[in-house]
Tab-separated table of C-alpha atoms and ligand atoms in Angstrom:
chain	number	residue	atom	x	y	z
A	42	MET	CA	112.981	139.570	131.852
A	43	ALA	CA	112.096	139.421	128.188
A	44	LYS	CA	108.674	140.796	127.417
A	45	ALA	CA	106.154	138.147	126.336
A	46	GLN	CA	106.006	139.018	122.678
A	47	THR	CA	103.142	138.299	120.341
A	48	ILE	CA	103.861	137.142	116.829
A	49	PHE	CA	101.895	137.544	113.657
A	50	THR	CA	101.251	134.386	111.705
A	51	CYS	CA	99.960	133.975	108.174
A	52	GLN	CA	96.963	131.643	108.349
A	53	SER	CA	97.626	130.484	104.837
A	54	CYS	CA	101.309	129.523	104.778
A	55	GLY	CA	102.313	129.728	108.432
A	56	ALA	CA	105.020	132.391	107.953
A	57	THR	CA	105.623	134.500	111.048
A	58	SER	CA	106.636	138.124	111.450
A	59	THR	CA	106.868	140.618	114.253
A	60	LYS	CA	104.412	143.090	112.834
A	61	TRP	CA	101.055	142.994	111.160
A	62	SER	CA	100.608	143.684	107.487
A	63	GLY	CA	97.745	143.375	105.060
A	64	ARG	CA	99.585	141.030	102.730
A	65	CYS	CA	101.803	138.102	103.627
A	66	ASP	CA	105.330	138.641	102.284
A	67	ALA	CA	105.933	134.911	102.062
A	68	CYS	CA	102.928	133.676	100.099
A	69	GLY	CA	101.349	136.888	98.833
A	70	GLU	CA	97.878	136.179	100.274
A	71	TRP	CA	95.856	139.155	101.523
A	72	ASN	CA	94.239	139.462	104.968
A	73	THR	CA	95.618	136.211	106.278
A	74	ILE	CA	97.875	137.563	109.019
A	75	THR	CA	96.603	137.355	112.578
A	76	GLU	CA	98.126	137.930	115.971
A	77	GLU	CA	99.075	134.838	117.960
A	78	LYS	CA	100.910	133.999	121.145
A	79	PRO	CA	104.164	132.169	120.473
A	80	LEU	CA	104.007	128.458	121.272
A	81	SER	CA	106.500	128.387	124.112
A	82	GLN	CA	108.466	131.015	125.919
A	83	GLY	CA	111.927	129.589	126.442
A	84	PRO	CA	114.164	130.911	129.201
A	85	GLY	CA	115.516	133.399	126.701
A	86	LYS	CA	119.050	132.063	126.482
A	87	LYS	CA	120.856	132.774	123.233
A	88	SER	CA	122.631	129.424	122.945
A	89	LEU	CA	122.476	125.966	124.522
A	90	GLY	CA	125.481	126.838	126.716
A	91	ASN	CA	127.877	124.299	128.152
A	92	ALA	CA	125.427	122.070	129.996
A	93	ARG	CA	125.844	118.521	128.721
A	94	GLY	CA	122.963	116.435	127.435
A	95	ARG	CA	122.679	112.715	126.818
A	96	ALA	CA	124.866	111.152	124.110
A	97	ILE	CA	122.718	109.601	121.405
A	98	PRO	CA	123.678	106.115	120.129
A	99	LEU	CA	124.578	106.231	116.428
A	100	THR	CA	123.788	103.371	114.053
A	101	ASP	CA	124.658	102.258	110.513
A	102	LEU	CA	122.540	102.654	107.417
A	103	SER	CA	122.441	98.909	106.801
A	104	SER	CA	119.649	97.214	108.676
A	105	LYS	CA	118.001	93.855	108.864
A	106	GLU	CA	114.584	95.307	109.498
A	107	ALA	CA	111.835	94.052	107.246
A	108	PRO	CA	109.868	96.651	105.282
A	109	PRO	CA	106.904	97.924	107.293
A	110	PRO	CA	103.973	95.510	107.300
A	111	ARG	CA	101.126	97.173	105.442
A	112	THR	CA	97.440	96.633	105.803
A	113	ALA	CA	95.431	96.787	102.617
A	114	SER	CA	91.951	98.253	102.874
A	115	LYS	CA	90.916	96.402	99.706
A	116	LEU	CA	89.871	99.781	98.338
A	117	ASP	CA	92.546	99.416	95.660
A	118	GLU	CA	92.512	103.058	94.655
A	119	LEU	CA	93.250	104.112	98.243
A	120	ASP	CA	95.843	101.390	98.830
A	121	ARG	CA	97.753	102.353	95.712
A	122	VAL	CA	97.940	106.009	96.754
A	123	LEU	CA	99.154	104.991	100.211
A	124	GLY	CA	101.960	103.043	98.531
A	125	GLY	CA	100.401	99.593	98.910
A	126	GLY	CA	98.409	99.882	102.100
A	127	LEU	CA	98.469	101.579	105.467
A	128	VAL	CA	101.792	101.571	107.352
A	129	PRO	CA	101.568	101.266	111.163
A	130	ALA	CA	102.728	104.318	113.126
A	131	SER	CA	102.382	106.537	110.090
A	132	ALA	CA	100.744	109.947	110.070
A	133	VAL	CA	98.675	110.757	107.012
A	134	LEU	CA	97.105	114.089	106.106
A	135	VAL	CA	94.197	114.216	103.681
A	136	GLY	CA	93.619	117.731	102.373
A	137	GLY	CA	90.938	119.082	100.100
A	138	ASP	CA	88.309	121.730	99.500
A	139	PRO	CA	85.215	121.698	101.681
A	140	GLY	CA	82.476	119.454	100.361
A	141	ILE	CA	84.741	117.494	98.036
A	142	GLY	CA	84.103	114.236	99.934
A	143	LYS	CA	86.891	113.867	102.505
A	144	SER	CA	84.599	112.730	105.315
A	145	THR	CA	82.881	110.290	102.997
A	146	LEU	CA	86.206	108.853	101.834
A	147	LEU	CA	87.528	108.472	105.365
A	148	LEU	CA	84.369	106.872	106.677
A	149	GLN	CA	84.602	104.348	103.865
A	150	ALA	CA	88.311	103.878	104.602
A	151	ALA	CA	87.566	103.440	108.326
A	152	ALA	CA	85.049	100.713	107.552
A	153	ALA	CA	87.374	99.062	105.033
A	154	PHE	CA	90.328	98.974	107.446
A	155	ALA	CA	88.072	97.763	110.266
A	156	ASN	CA	86.802	94.956	108.041
A	157	ALA	CA	90.426	94.129	107.217
A	158	GLY	CA	91.014	93.477	110.911
A	159	LEU	CA	92.355	96.760	112.300
A	160	SER	CA	90.843	98.388	115.367
A	161	VAL	CA	89.663	101.762	114.118
A	162	VAL	CA	88.580	104.883	116.014
A	163	TYR	CA	86.866	107.639	114.034
A	164	ILE	CA	86.759	111.016	115.755
A	165	SER	CA	84.667	113.721	114.175
A	166	GLY	CA	85.009	117.295	115.312
A	167	GLU	CA	82.649	118.547	112.647
A	168	GLU	CA	79.585	116.372	112.603
A	169	ALA	CA	77.394	114.962	115.348
A	170	SER	CA	77.586	111.200	115.911
A	171	ALA	CA	74.041	110.856	114.615
A	172	GLN	CA	75.062	112.537	111.390
A	173	VAL	CA	78.025	110.225	110.929
A	174	ARG	CA	75.841	107.214	111.715
A	175	LEU	CA	73.262	108.345	109.185
A	176	ARG	CA	75.963	108.666	106.565
A	177	ALA	CA	77.329	105.224	107.460
A	178	GLN	CA	73.842	103.809	106.971
A	179	ARG	CA	73.496	105.515	103.639
A	180	LEU	CA	76.822	104.028	102.573
A	181	GLY	CA	75.808	100.600	103.902
A	182	LEU	CA	78.667	100.572	106.409
A	183	GLN	CA	76.689	100.489	109.677
A	184	ASP	CA	77.911	96.980	110.541
A	185	ALA	CA	81.625	97.757	110.237
A	186	PRO	CA	83.350	97.525	113.650
A	187	VAL	CA	84.377	101.212	113.784
A	188	LYS	CA	84.390	103.060	117.110
A	189	LEU	CA	82.940	106.523	116.771
A	190	ALA	CA	83.223	109.701	118.854
A	191	THR	CA	82.414	113.370	118.435
A	192	GLU	CA	84.945	115.565	120.181
A	193	THR	CA	87.133	118.594	119.626
A	194	ASN	CA	89.060	118.733	122.903
A	195	LEU	CA	92.498	117.422	122.056
A	196	ARG	CA	93.367	116.508	125.656
A	197	ASP	CA	90.293	114.269	125.924
A	198	ILE	CA	90.997	112.765	122.529
A	199	MET	CA	94.616	111.982	123.408
A	200	THR	CA	93.546	110.391	126.707
A	201	THR	CA	90.977	108.270	124.880
A	202	LEU	CA	93.457	107.192	122.211
A	203	ASP	CA	96.080	106.418	124.850
A	204	GLU	CA	93.625	104.132	126.617
A	205	THR	CA	92.138	102.423	123.580
A	206	ARG	CA	95.387	102.189	121.543
A	207	PRO	CA	93.639	101.668	118.206
A	208	ASP	CA	95.555	100.471	115.121
A	209	LEU	CA	94.129	103.426	113.246
A	210	ALA	CA	92.762	106.746	114.484
A	211	ILE	CA	90.972	109.045	112.054
A	212	VAL	CA	90.548	112.692	113.031
A	213	ASP	CA	88.118	114.801	111.012
A	214	SER	CA	89.293	117.560	110.917
A	215	ILE	CA	92.511	118.977	112.282
A	216	GLN	CA	91.082	122.517	112.048
A	217	THR	CA	88.349	121.791	114.577
A	218	MET	CA	90.715	120.421	117.225
A	219	TRP	CA	91.306	122.566	120.265
A	220	ALA	CA	94.394	122.163	122.429
A	221	ASP	CA	93.867	123.885	125.785
A	222	ASN	CA	97.567	124.667	126.213
A	223	VAL	CA	97.540	126.962	123.195
A	224	ASP	CA	96.098	130.403	123.597
A	225	SER	CA	94.305	130.884	120.286
A	226	ALA	CA	91.128	129.909	118.498
A	227	PRO	CA	90.595	126.478	116.889
A	228	GLY	CA	91.668	126.556	113.262
A	229	SER	CA	94.480	129.054	113.835
A	230	VAL	CA	97.934	128.009	112.750
A	231	SER	CA	99.194	127.495	116.336
A	232	GLN	CA	96.228	125.282	117.192
A	233	VAL	CA	96.518	123.267	113.984
A	234	ARG	CA	100.248	122.889	114.482
A	235	ALA	CA	99.890	121.848	118.132
A	236	SER	CA	97.135	119.322	117.357
A	237	ALA	CA	99.008	117.834	114.426
A	238	HIS	CA	102.150	117.621	116.531
A	239	GLU	CA	100.325	115.768	119.341
A	240	LEU	CA	98.696	113.336	116.934
A	241	THR	CA	101.903	112.681	114.986
A	242	THR	CA	103.840	112.101	118.202
A	243	PHE	CA	101.100	109.732	119.336
A	244	ALA	CA	101.404	107.799	116.064
A	245	LYS	CA	105.186	107.479	116.401
A	246	SER	CA	105.275	106.594	120.084
A	247	ARG	CA	102.285	104.244	120.233
A	248	GLY	CA	102.559	102.613	116.824
A	249	SER	CA	99.037	103.609	115.769
A	250	ALA	CA	98.433	105.015	112.336
A	251	VAL	CA	96.747	108.413	112.334
A	252	ILE	CA	94.828	109.919	109.433
A	253	MET	CA	93.974	113.607	109.750
A	254	VAL	CA	91.688	115.670	107.565
A	255	GLY	CA	92.700	119.206	106.659
A	256	HIS	CA	90.674	121.862	104.873
A	257	VAL	CA	92.142	124.121	102.259
A	258	THR	CA	90.312	127.401	101.948
A	259	LYS	CA	91.239	130.590	100.167
A	260	GLU	CA	89.434	132.765	102.678
A	261	GLY	CA	91.869	131.895	105.459
A	262	GLN	CA	89.075	131.253	107.956
A	263	LEU	CA	90.495	127.855	108.696
A	264	ALA	CA	94.229	127.485	108.439
A	265	GLY	CA	95.542	125.705	105.414
A	266	PRO	CA	97.177	122.394	106.295
A	267	ARG	CA	100.475	123.524	104.762
A	268	VAL	CA	102.195	123.838	108.133
A	269	VAL	CA	101.227	120.276	108.909
A	270	GLU	CA	102.643	118.863	105.689
A	271	HIS	CA	106.177	118.890	107.081
A	272	MET	CA	105.227	116.912	110.154
A	273	VAL	CA	103.373	114.014	108.615
A	274	ASP	CA	104.657	111.049	106.593
A	275	THR	CA	102.116	111.170	103.839
A	276	VAL	CA	100.134	114.022	102.323
A	277	LEU	CA	97.198	113.185	100.101
A	278	TYR	CA	95.043	115.675	98.278
A	279	PHE	CA	91.480	114.927	97.375
A	280	GLU	CA	90.657	116.949	94.290
A	281	GLY	CA	87.946	117.319	91.735
A	282	GLU	CA	85.591	119.835	90.238
A	283	ARG	CA	82.420	120.355	92.228
A	284	GLY	CA	80.231	119.888	89.140
A	285	HIS	CA	81.872	116.607	88.155
A	286	GLN	CA	81.430	113.261	89.826
A	287	PHE	CA	85.101	112.297	89.481
A	288	ARG	CA	87.355	112.657	92.504
A	289	ILE	CA	91.085	112.168	92.418
A	290	LEU	CA	93.116	111.233	95.468
A	291	ARG	CA	96.690	112.289	94.794
A	292	SER	CA	99.755	111.663	96.945
A	293	VAL	CA	101.975	114.737	96.986
A	294	LYS	CA	104.330	113.426	99.648
A	295	ASN	CA	104.836	109.866	100.780
A	296	ARG	CA	107.685	108.628	102.958
A	297	PHE	CA	106.492	105.056	102.376
A	298	GLY	CA	105.780	105.059	98.667
A	299	ALA	CA	105.812	106.978	95.415
A	300	ALA	CA	104.543	110.541	95.326
A	301	ASP	CA	102.242	111.656	92.519
A	302	GLU	CA	100.323	108.410	92.526
A	303	ILE	CA	96.600	108.860	91.957
A	304	GLY	CA	93.454	106.986	92.880
A	305	VAL	CA	90.288	107.769	90.975
A	306	PHE	CA	86.837	107.670	92.533
A	307	GLU	CA	83.365	108.549	91.411
A	308	MET	CA	80.940	110.276	93.804
A	309	THR	CA	77.638	108.456	93.578
A	310	GLY	CA	74.448	108.513	95.598
A	311	ALA	CA	75.887	105.695	97.692
A	312	GLY	CA	79.289	107.202	98.402
A	313	LEU	CA	82.540	106.993	96.532
A	314	SER	CA	83.013	104.108	94.177
A	315	GLU	CA	86.365	103.099	92.764
A	316	VAL	CA	87.180	103.740	89.136
A	317	LYS	CA	89.366	100.909	87.916
A	318	ASN	CA	89.838	102.203	84.414
A	319	PRO	CA	90.036	106.004	84.552
A	320	SER	CA	90.938	106.446	80.878
A	321	ALA	CA	87.707	104.840	79.742
A	322	LEU	CA	85.783	107.043	82.158
A	323	PHE	CA	87.481	110.296	81.185
A	324	LEU	CA	86.923	109.578	77.521
A	325	GLN	CA	83.377	108.248	77.747
A	326	GLU	CA	81.772	111.610	76.979
A	327	ARG	CA	83.968	112.157	73.966
A	328	SER	CA	81.947	112.270	70.783
A	329	GLN	CA	83.210	112.209	67.224
A	330	PRO	CA	86.525	113.941	66.472
A	331	ALA	CA	85.792	117.647	66.744
A	332	PRO	CA	87.923	120.729	66.153
A	333	GLY	CA	89.713	121.702	69.360
A	334	SER	CA	89.518	118.259	70.951
A	335	VAL	CA	92.645	116.164	71.401
A	336	VAL	CA	93.286	113.020	73.427
A	337	PHE	CA	96.386	113.211	75.590
A	338	ALA	CA	98.142	110.026	76.683
A	339	GLY	CA	99.400	110.932	80.124
A	340	ILE	CA	100.997	109.201	83.088
A	341	GLU	CA	99.785	109.735	86.635
A	342	GLY	CA	102.190	108.169	89.096
A	343	THR	CA	102.699	104.680	87.770
A	344	ARG	CA	99.529	104.545	85.756
A	345	PRO	CA	98.754	105.695	82.215
A	346	VAL	CA	95.636	107.862	81.999
A	347	LEU	CA	94.111	109.176	78.796
A	348	THR	CA	92.308	112.492	78.986
A	349	GLU	CA	90.619	114.770	76.510
A	350	ILE	CA	91.968	118.296	76.137
A	351	GLN	CA	89.557	120.824	74.672
A	352	ALA	CA	90.353	124.247	73.301
A	353	LEU	CA	88.115	127.029	72.060
A	354	ILE	CA	89.343	130.086	70.208
A	355	ALA	CA	87.117	133.067	69.531
A	356	PRO	CA	87.701	136.637	68.351
A	357	SER	CA	88.055	138.818	71.409
A	358	PRO	CA	85.955	141.915	71.968
A	359	HIS	CA	88.482	143.117	74.551
A	360	SER	CA	91.799	144.850	74.085
A	361	GLN	CA	93.295	142.254	76.449
A	362	PRO	CA	92.138	138.872	75.109
A	363	ARG	CA	91.126	136.254	77.672
A	364	ARG	CA	93.269	133.266	78.492
A	365	SER	CA	91.213	130.871	80.578
A	366	VAL	CA	92.456	127.451	81.718
A	367	VAL	CA	90.747	124.690	83.674
A	368	GLY	CA	92.816	121.687	84.719
A	369	TRP	CA	96.177	122.907	83.470
A	370	ASP	CA	98.795	125.496	84.309
A	371	GLY	CA	98.007	129.000	83.030
A	372	SER	CA	101.618	130.075	82.651
A	373	ARG	CA	102.396	126.912	80.695
A	374	LEU	CA	99.571	127.858	78.309
A	375	ALA	CA	101.093	131.310	77.866
A	376	MET	CA	104.391	129.627	77.014
A	377	ILE	CA	102.849	127.341	74.395
A	378	LEU	CA	101.042	130.304	72.808
A	379	ALA	CA	104.310	132.246	72.697
A	380	VAL	CA	106.168	129.331	71.095
A	381	LEU	CA	103.417	128.863	68.495
A	382	GLU	CA	103.531	132.546	67.746
A	383	SER	CA	107.267	133.112	67.504
A	384	ARG	CA	108.511	129.741	66.203
A	385	CYS	CA	105.647	128.797	63.910
A	386	GLY	CA	104.335	132.257	63.029
A	387	ILE	CA	100.793	131.497	64.199
A	388	PRO	CA	99.450	134.587	65.985
A	389	PHE	CA	96.886	134.441	68.785
A	390	ALA	CA	96.664	138.183	69.312
A	391	GLY	CA	93.089	139.434	69.371
A	392	LEU	CA	91.777	135.933	70.082
A	393	ASP	CA	90.271	134.638	73.326
A	394	VAL	CA	91.726	131.259	74.286
A	395	TYR	CA	89.870	128.764	76.480
A	396	LEU	CA	91.484	125.498	77.488
A	397	ASN	CA	89.772	122.744	79.427
A	398	VAL	CA	90.787	119.292	80.587
A	399	ALA	CA	87.615	117.224	80.380
A	400	GLY	CA	86.237	115.336	83.360
A	401	GLY	CA	87.676	117.554	86.097
A	402	MET	CA	91.166	116.066	85.790
A	403	ARG	CA	94.141	118.265	86.636
A	404	ILE	CA	97.233	117.613	84.519
A	405	LYS	CA	100.653	118.547	85.868
A	406	GLU	CA	102.897	116.827	83.302
A	407	PRO	CA	104.884	118.860	80.743
A	408	ALA	CA	104.177	115.930	78.411
A	409	ALA	CA	100.790	117.534	77.788
A	410	ASP	CA	102.443	120.449	75.915
A	411	LEU	CA	102.078	118.918	72.475
A	412	ALA	CA	98.495	117.838	73.114
A	413	VAL	CA	97.662	121.384	74.227
A	414	ALA	CA	99.362	122.859	71.159
A	415	ALA	CA	97.448	120.392	68.992
A	416	ALA	CA	94.141	121.376	70.613
A	417	LEU	CA	94.900	125.087	70.170
A	418	LEU	CA	95.850	124.665	66.519
A	419	SER	CA	92.909	122.404	65.845
A	420	ALA	CA	90.544	124.990	67.331
A	421	ARG	CA	92.207	127.856	65.510
A	422	GLU	CA	92.233	126.121	62.115
A	423	ASP	CA	88.788	124.633	62.736
A	424	ALA	CA	90.182	121.261	61.666
A	425	SER	CA	89.997	118.106	63.704
A	426	LEU	CA	92.870	115.693	64.173
A	427	PRO	CA	92.727	112.335	62.384
A	428	PRO	CA	90.338	110.026	64.269
A	429	GLU	CA	91.636	107.640	66.976
A	430	THR	CA	94.803	109.651	67.549
A	431	VAL	CA	96.598	110.299	70.834
A	432	VAL	CA	99.199	113.026	71.301
A	433	PHE	CA	101.967	113.600	73.835
A	434	GLY	CA	105.365	115.298	74.086
A	435	GLU	CA	107.095	118.206	75.717
A	436	ILE	CA	107.729	121.456	73.831
A	437	SER	CA	110.890	123.452	74.479
A	438	LEU	CA	111.126	127.209	74.050
A	439	SER	CA	113.033	126.684	70.795
A	440	GLY	CA	110.027	124.873	69.380
A	441	ALA	CA	111.768	121.491	69.472
A	442	LEU	CA	109.804	118.473	70.693
A	443	ARG	CA	111.340	116.545	73.562
A	444	PRO	CA	110.636	112.882	74.238
A	445	VAL	CA	108.960	112.105	77.558
A	446	GLY	CA	109.199	109.171	79.949
A	447	GLN	CA	107.160	105.971	79.858
A	448	THR	CA	106.384	106.208	76.147
A	449	GLU	CA	105.739	102.495	75.998
A	450	ASN	CA	103.114	102.601	78.764
A	451	ARG	CA	101.301	105.494	77.146
A	452	LEU	CA	101.154	103.714	73.800
A	453	LYS	CA	99.936	100.472	75.344
A	454	GLU	CA	97.107	102.201	77.170
A	455	ALA	CA	96.102	104.065	74.013
A	456	GLN	CA	96.055	100.853	72.048
A	457	LYS	CA	94.033	99.125	74.738
A	458	LEU	CA	91.388	101.823	74.412
A	459	GLY	CA	91.168	101.484	70.651
A	460	PHE	CA	93.467	104.259	69.432
A	461	SER	CA	95.442	103.475	66.305
A	462	THR	CA	97.736	106.484	65.814
A	463	ALA	CA	100.079	108.365	68.102
A	464	ILE	CA	101.755	111.703	67.455
A	465	LEU	CA	104.901	112.014	69.554
A	466	PRO	CA	108.433	113.453	69.510
A	467	THR	CA	111.296	111.628	67.813
A	468	GLY	CA	113.746	109.888	70.120
A	469	GLY	CA	112.591	108.253	73.298
A	470	LYS	CA	111.982	104.551	73.535
A	471	ALA	CA	109.064	104.253	71.172
A	472	THR	CA	108.817	100.985	69.351
A	473	ALA	CA	106.054	100.489	66.853
A	474	THR	CA	103.576	97.885	67.995
A	475	LYS	CA	101.151	96.025	65.812
A	476	GLY	CA	98.068	98.081	65.092
A	477	MET	CA	99.558	101.344	66.367
A	478	ALA	CA	100.980	103.798	63.839
A	479	LEU	CA	103.583	106.186	65.229
A	480	SER	CA	103.994	109.606	63.764
A	481	GLN	CA	107.189	111.013	65.255
A	482	MET	CA	108.130	114.671	64.806
A	483	GLU	CA	111.275	116.720	65.400
A	484	ASP	CA	109.755	120.085	66.154
A	485	LEU	CA	106.548	122.048	66.361
A	486	THR	CA	106.913	123.484	62.864
A	487	SER	CA	106.930	120.041	61.274
A	488	PHE	CA	103.981	119.102	63.479
A	489	VAL	CA	102.018	122.096	62.181
A	490	GLY	CA	103.017	121.296	58.608
A	491	ASN	CA	102.240	117.566	58.816
A	492	VAL	CA	99.005	117.711	60.713
A	493	PHE	CA	97.392	120.960	59.652
A	494	GLY	CA	98.918	121.542	56.225
A	495	ALA	CA	101.050	124.646	55.994
A	496	GLY	CA	99.258	126.245	58.987
B	563	TYD	P1	81.767	115.246	102.549
B	563	TYD	O1	82.427	113.925	102.683
B	563	TYD	O2	80.948	115.723	103.691
B	563	TYD	O3	82.821	116.368	102.155
B	563	TYD	P2	83.993	117.027	103.046
B	563	TYD	O4	84.177	116.193	104.261
B	563	TYD	O5	85.185	117.012	102.120
B	563	TYD	O6	83.563	118.401	103.343
B	563	TYD	O7	80.892	115.129	101.219
B	563	TYD	C1	80.174	116.189	100.786
B	563	TYD	C2	79.435	115.975	99.507
B	563	TYD	O8	79.363	114.662	99.030
B	563	TYD	C3	78.019	116.414	99.724
B	563	TYD	O9	77.844	117.576	98.954
B	563	TYD	C4	77.161	115.322	99.285
B	563	TYD	C5	78.057	114.401	98.555
B	563	TYD	N1	77.723	112.990	98.796
B	563	TYD	C6	77.219	112.227	97.756
B	563	TYD	O10	77.034	112.694	96.642
B	563	TYD	N2	76.927	110.893	97.985
B	563	TYD	C7	77.107	110.321	99.200
B	563	TYD	O11	76.841	109.120	99.355
B	563	TYD	C8	77.625	111.122	100.267
B	563	TYD	C9	77.828	110.536	101.624
B	563	TYD	C10	77.923	112.440	100.010
B	564	MG	MG1	83.866	116.747	106.221
């Protein structure tokens, strides 16, 4: 008989190996590998053999089925990220750092869906019922017809859900669930995987929607929800900087809608409130045009969002100057600096570079390249851009500027918010609109020459 083998699982990415090591080969995290019992011990056969199973009926791609009926929560920011509302029998994972506001968001969502006519069960494995009730009171949601329970035993939860058959079950959080058939501690990858599997299967077989909360921690105390991402239909991330009141709900995977859609919320004393016009909010703290500050006209999902990009350049006391980025990709910054240096002859050696996206926004678009370059140059030359100007465009390694998608939308949003000039690459589908001057450039060198003199 084969010996019952233990496996070693990375608590961060879920990779398995047969021996322990200090660093996970798959994701590179340190001290995340722990010993776990494998989920099931099969009979040890190498192949399926000749035994016949059941033949599965095959169907065509064409179907007469109507698109899934969605329920809108009337929290527009949430509905948009879900792809237009909650789909029955879907499994949704909401991930985010501790304390970012996941429980608050889901309690508000629970109340909103309950008020929209769904039967909603909210199961908290983290907080006592009294705590959840207190929070509901604080948010003014105590009268919403939400059924509440505090439990971590998955078997009891599944039995309860099977009996009540709610339209929506919310489980906060997947890391606190404990399945008694799995021989490891709550929060370990096997437990998280088993719990998510049970809940997803429940959603599919019973037609209830399930929303699960997952923590993301660097310490690896609680397993990251990465392993669960494959199982569920929709993965949403709730992001934001702790010091800022803005929170962004971003869909990174959605089988029922567009990925990369965002919903913007503001954390207030009375819970999360929706931000209908994020551009105005992100720009509200912007003062007069200042060196190092540039407004980027970006697109998040289907929506244009204007954000302020700030750069600071200072002589470095260190032999290795600092490159510090908040809200953007550090390696992309290194690339822009290299292009500025080798294509435009503007050196950054011996200078510390700080780059910040104002308001706690995180930009993932390459279209921000030109705005970042503009902020860096503006900070370096101590010269501000012309007032009421937005900038966008991708920079290639050759120093050429590449047009980006949805130019029209970006320009419209900028105009709506009172901007009168746009600096953008040539090409693309830019048409001049009344009251909006377009300044189109071929490459970074002409940008430097036109905007900052000879550089
Ligand atoms: P919470 O939803 O508990 O975060 P998570 O479930 O992601 O860990 O929210 C935590 C923070 O939100 C907490 O620091 C307090 C703040 N908060 C407010 O500012 N206003 C509110 O109305 C509520 C309920 C929370
Ligand atoms: Mg919580």
